[in-house]
XYZ file of C-alpha atoms in Angstrom:
369
model
C -41.454 -17.285 42.814
C -43.094 -16.995 39.419
C -46.763 -18.018 39.684
C -47.938 -21.009 37.669
C -50.682 -20.046 35.266
C -53.647 -22.250 34.481
C -53.931 -23.889 31.057
C -56.828 -21.641 30.135
C -55.320 -18.327 31.219
C -52.526 -16.331 29.591
C -49.427 -15.405 31.540
C -48.405 -11.826 32.232
C -45.416 -12.642 30.031
C -47.486 -13.702 27.016
C -47.936 -11.309 24.061
C -51.218 -9.540 23.440
C -52.623 -7.490 20.575
C -54.126 -4.130 21.470
C -55.596 -2.243 18.560
C -52.776 -1.736 16.079
C -49.948 -3.038 18.286
C -48.655 -6.437 19.376
C -47.228 -6.148 22.891
C -44.523 -8.645 23.950
C -46.032 -8.975 27.421
C -49.063 -7.903 29.445
C -47.199 -5.766 31.985
C -48.019 -2.103 31.418
C -46.155 0.787 32.970
C -48.927 2.885 34.495
C -48.946 6.685 34.134
C -46.707 8.269 36.789
C -46.432 12.022 37.308
C -42.774 12.756 38.101
C -42.337 16.509 37.499
C -39.110 16.467 35.477
C -40.198 18.810 32.668
C -39.490 22.540 32.434
C -41.614 25.365 33.828
C -42.922 25.776 30.267
C -44.028 22.104 30.411
C -41.473 20.972 27.827
C -40.071 17.418 28.150
C -36.364 17.142 28.946
C -33.491 14.881 27.889
C -33.555 13.248 31.332
C -37.092 12.045 30.663
C -35.833 10.180 27.608
C -33.357 8.257 29.738
C -36.036 7.452 32.322
C -38.547 6.084 29.853
C -35.943 4.189 27.797
C -34.819 2.404 30.972
C -38.389 1.061 31.295
C -38.874 0.000 27.680
C -39.214 -3.666 28.704
C -42.835 -2.983 29.654
C -45.347 -4.341 27.174
C -46.494 -0.744 26.835
C -45.507 2.467 28.604
C -48.323 4.859 29.437
C -46.682 8.257 29.737
C -47.051 10.504 32.721
C -50.202 12.620 32.552
C -49.592 15.250 29.857
C -51.546 18.484 29.632
C -53.724 19.165 26.598
C -53.836 22.926 27.240
C -52.598 25.618 29.587
C -56.110 25.777 31.015
C -55.996 22.079 31.850
C -52.500 21.647 33.310
C -51.970 22.504 36.944
C -49.008 20.404 38.054
C -45.562 22.043 38.310
C -42.978 20.760 35.818
C -45.434 18.324 34.197
C -45.189 18.078 30.387
C -47.716 19.271 27.840
C -48.684 18.637 24.230
C -50.176 21.940 23.074
C -47.099 23.882 21.883
C -44.564 23.201 19.175
C -41.720 23.257 21.728
C -43.486 20.527 23.674
C -43.901 18.380 20.568
C -40.222 18.832 19.732
C -39.302 18.009 23.327
C -41.231 14.742 23.225
C -39.692 13.561 19.939
C -36.290 12.467 21.339
C -37.983 10.933 24.399
C -40.169 8.729 22.205
C -37.245 7.957 19.892
C -35.217 6.636 22.828
C -38.081 4.382 23.909
C -38.406 2.987 20.395
C -34.637 2.540 20.080
C -34.740 0.467 23.264
C -37.470 -1.743 21.773
C -40.395 -0.214 23.637
C -43.820 1.177 22.853
C -45.388 4.270 24.437
C -48.793 5.979 24.525
C -49.222 9.612 25.588
C -51.747 10.124 28.365
C -53.909 13.190 27.640
C -54.830 15.193 30.744
C -57.192 18.025 31.631
C -57.300 18.530 35.399
C -60.488 20.602 35.465
C -61.161 22.183 38.855
C -57.842 20.868 40.235
C -55.899 23.520 38.283
C -55.039 26.573 40.383
C -55.257 29.988 38.627
C -51.670 30.703 39.704
C -50.520 28.184 37.096
C -51.446 30.723 34.428
C -54.366 29.025 32.742
C -57.062 31.380 33.984
C -60.062 30.366 36.040
C -60.378 26.577 36.338
C -63.338 24.846 34.705
C -65.418 21.891 35.822
C -68.848 20.321 35.468
C -70.158 22.622 38.212
C -68.948 25.670 40.153
C -67.896 23.735 43.257
C -64.320 23.707 44.559
C -62.605 20.453 45.474
C -61.428 19.861 49.004
C -57.713 20.112 49.643
C -54.882 22.019 48.051
C -53.318 22.409 44.623
C -49.614 22.116 43.853
C -48.253 25.353 42.369
C -44.812 26.799 41.707
C -45.200 28.867 44.878
C -46.281 25.945 47.055
C -49.609 24.392 47.980
C -52.726 26.581 47.815
C -56.400 25.920 48.461
C -58.308 24.856 45.375
C -60.198 27.707 43.724
C -63.890 27.658 42.874
C -64.113 26.653 39.214
C -66.257 28.059 36.481
C -69.012 25.676 35.388
C -68.190 24.789 31.794
C -71.163 25.798 29.612
C -72.263 23.367 26.925
C -71.326 25.962 24.316
C -67.641 25.703 25.340
C -67.413 21.927 25.374
C -66.508 21.725 21.644
C -63.505 23.946 22.404
C -62.298 21.560 25.106
C -62.864 18.560 22.852
C -60.819 20.393 20.231
C -57.962 20.715 22.739
C -57.984 16.930 23.214
C -57.901 16.410 19.450
C -55.023 18.854 18.991
C -53.030 17.171 21.756
C -53.700 13.736 20.238
C -52.549 14.961 16.832
C -49.437 16.446 18.434
C -48.732 13.166 20.221
C -48.695 11.288 16.931
C -46.492 14.002 15.389
C -44.083 13.438 18.282
C -43.949 9.734 17.398
C -46.114 8.198 20.125
C -47.710 4.836 19.302
C -51.097 6.050 20.490
C -52.866 8.033 23.192
C -54.729 7.321 26.400
C -57.491 9.690 27.524
C -57.265 10.353 31.267
C -60.865 10.071 32.472
C -60.048 9.047 36.056
C -58.922 10.230 39.479
C -61.193 13.248 39.853
C -59.937 15.205 36.826
C -62.139 16.983 34.284
C -63.811 14.056 32.528
C -64.304 12.277 35.859
C -65.851 15.480 37.238
C -68.506 15.107 34.538
C -68.734 11.326 34.695
C -69.624 10.874 38.361
C -72.631 12.339 40.134
C -70.432 14.037 42.737
C -69.788 16.810 41.813
C -71.878 16.642 38.613
C -75.429 17.759 39.409
C -75.981 19.550 36.080
C -79.479 19.646 34.596
C -78.468 19.830 30.915
C -77.391 17.154 28.406
C -74.172 16.587 30.379
C -75.809 15.880 33.748
C -78.506 13.791 35.357
C -78.654 10.257 33.963
C -75.580 8.068 33.646
C -75.884 8.257 29.871
C -75.781 12.066 30.023
C -72.840 12.109 32.427
C -70.949 9.750 30.116
C -71.540 12.141 27.205
C -68.324 14.157 27.562
C -66.220 10.996 27.785
C -67.969 9.572 24.730
C -67.589 12.774 22.687
C -63.917 13.261 23.592
C -63.098 9.628 22.826
C -64.972 9.664 19.516
C -63.200 12.862 18.447
C -59.740 11.595 19.438
C -60.364 8.230 17.773
C -61.461 10.093 14.665
C -58.126 11.901 14.647
C -55.633 9.114 15.458
C -57.692 5.944 14.928
C -59.704 3.945 17.442
C -56.973 1.275 17.359
C -54.515 3.874 18.745
C -56.908 5.254 21.386
C -57.278 4.051 24.976
C -59.006 5.332 28.113
C -58.266 5.307 31.838
C -61.119 5.129 34.394
C -61.196 4.896 38.202
C -64.483 3.154 38.933
C -64.764 2.888 42.683
C -64.375 5.051 45.738
C -63.885 8.743 46.332
C -60.826 10.396 44.782
C -60.029 14.112 44.922
C -63.591 14.963 46.035
C -65.122 13.003 43.154
C -67.421 10.056 43.828
C -70.481 8.248 42.533
C -73.588 6.944 44.254
C -74.018 4.046 41.793
C -70.625 3.177 40.281
C -71.819 -0.047 38.678
C -74.431 1.767 36.573
C -72.183 4.732 35.787
C -69.139 2.761 34.751
C -70.885 -0.034 32.872
C -72.643 2.713 30.901
C -69.212 4.221 30.179
C -67.764 0.819 29.266
C -70.574 0.107 26.794
C -70.059 3.497 25.150
C -66.317 2.880 24.807
C -66.909 -0.640 23.529
C -69.151 0.743 20.798
C -66.350 3.107 19.721
C -63.945 0.182 19.294
C -61.042 1.631 21.275
C -57.825 -0.351 21.714
C -58.072 -1.021 25.451
C -59.308 0.220 28.795
C -57.021 0.646 31.812
C -58.545 1.130 35.243
C -57.245 2.303 38.581
C -59.426 0.359 40.981
C -58.318 0.470 44.637
C -58.950 -2.738 46.552
C -59.131 -3.737 50.201
C -55.624 -5.114 49.751
C -54.304 -1.795 48.448
C -51.706 -0.026 50.542
C -51.612 3.349 48.788
C -55.365 3.841 48.445
C -58.111 1.793 50.056
C -61.813 1.555 49.333
C -64.867 0.005 50.895
C -66.625 -0.152 47.523
C -66.868 -3.583 45.891
C -64.883 -3.975 42.634
C -66.709 -2.703 39.578
C -64.323 -4.322 37.096
C -66.209 -7.667 36.950
C -69.259 -5.755 35.684
C -67.157 -3.764 33.226
C -65.575 -7.004 32.009
C -69.006 -8.103 30.775
C -69.694 -4.783 29.030
C -66.335 -4.152 27.357
C -64.874 -6.594 24.819
C -61.380 -5.160 23.985
C -58.471 -5.850 26.364
C -58.919 -4.708 29.974
C -55.957 -3.820 32.207
C -56.306 -3.370 35.973
C -54.164 -1.205 38.226
C -53.718 -0.611 41.943
C -51.072 -2.124 44.201
C -50.768 -5.445 42.404
C -47.740 -7.664 42.781
C -46.785 -10.485 40.463
C -48.884 -13.221 42.073
C -52.142 -11.334 42.582
C -51.747 -9.642 39.198
C -51.455 -13.033 37.516
C -54.396 -14.123 39.635
C -56.649 -11.597 37.905
C -55.695 -13.126 34.549
C -56.230 -16.641 35.894
C -59.743 -15.679 36.972
C -60.480 -14.101 33.600
C -61.009 -10.655 35.138
C -58.233 -8.902 33.216
C -56.026 -9.256 30.158
C -53.047 -7.606 31.817
C -51.922 -5.464 34.747
C -50.621 -1.884 34.841
C -47.941 -1.320 37.490
C -47.228 2.148 38.850
C -45.001 2.595 41.906
C -43.030 -0.629 41.254
C -41.863 0.986 38.005
C -40.503 4.025 39.841
C -37.756 1.992 41.494
C -37.497 -0.974 39.112
C -36.740 0.000 35.526
C -36.421 -3.705 34.657
C -39.638 -4.787 36.355
C -40.569 -7.462 33.800
C -37.134 -9.073 34.048
C -37.314 -9.034 37.852
C -40.756 -10.629 37.745
C -39.515 -13.346 35.402
C -36.517 -14.066 37.619
C -38.490 -13.947 40.863
C -36.023 -11.289 42.033
C -36.531 -8.840 44.872
C -37.745 -5.347 44.016
C -36.058 -2.048 44.836
C -38.085 0.153 47.191
C -39.032 3.606 45.860
C -38.122 6.769 47.768
C -41.238 8.995 48.132
C -39.027 12.005 48.890
C -37.886 12.093 45.262
C -41.169 11.256 43.531
C -41.662 14.846 42.312
C -38.231 16.399 42.776
C -36.104 17.744 39.963
C -33.051 15.929 38.658
C -31.893 12.309 38.328
C -31.968 11.336 42.007
C -34.793 8.884 42.569
C -35.584 9.046 38.858
C -32.921 7.498 36.641
C -30.513 6.182 39.301
C -32.404 3.090 40.509
C -30.235 0.048 39.679
C -31.255 -2.637 37.220
C -31.173 -6.210 38.464
C -27.697 -7.086 37.198
C -26.304 -3.876 38.710
C -28.048 -4.195 42.077
C -25.867 -5.037 45.125
C -25.666 -8.747 45.938
């Protein structure tokens, strides 16, 4: 059943302005790595069909997309650093626009989670400490390698890679870009105090640890416009060996810095006690961020329709980003509006090649009775 909104709160189905765009609803498609590109990280025709099927979202956030060979360590994930990749994205974006949708490219540098076997050389991070666990490679899972601590002198080069990828995204026709600063990847490896124990301008205080995020965001916004720039954060709990001893201080510092830059919106993966995919015992940080960040705020992590609307009713969010529900439900907004049942996703095909479990989930009108 569709939840009844309060008079003071917007509905998930109400429009919202984010930066330079007016979205028809507040349901975002969260970034979802699906591994349907080529080994050269070029988008494929099948990806165009997949994203066009989901164009009813207020905004699609693309799967994480590598900014450089150094920074991309996921097999068959797309990139945005070569001309072939830009040309591969163009028809994908065109199909989304033809279907009435809007799409941002998510810019990704995985830092120490890139294995050298992926061809990008030694991985880089805030410090020379390997993550726990194993990396996905074309030859199977392998233990994470010890990264090279990124010297301050090389940081402008990495920032330049973000800027180039952002420029390429706009050349490919994207409506904007989202900087991936969450989930234990490179910027998060600088942002949080585990693993970042540097003693230079990029370590120590929260303001120093936020520096890389602030510099990347300022540079990208300078290239494509702050109104076409967004950021993703993951403010609570350990993820991929990355954690923080004082997430409220760290992430409110980050939120204030992003607010000052005037970005379009902030989207946050924040696991909750109610989460099924990822749980945390850390209290939500988003209420603190809400006070520090004035542009639209979107929350993400295992929300359904009712509890997602509940965050809007309580004034804690301006919209909700849905991930796994969009894998199996290309028409998620329509299903929500109709109070219809959702298809269940098949984890076996999350990262497989081909259309199975990718473009073959039925829309509501085509689903069996």
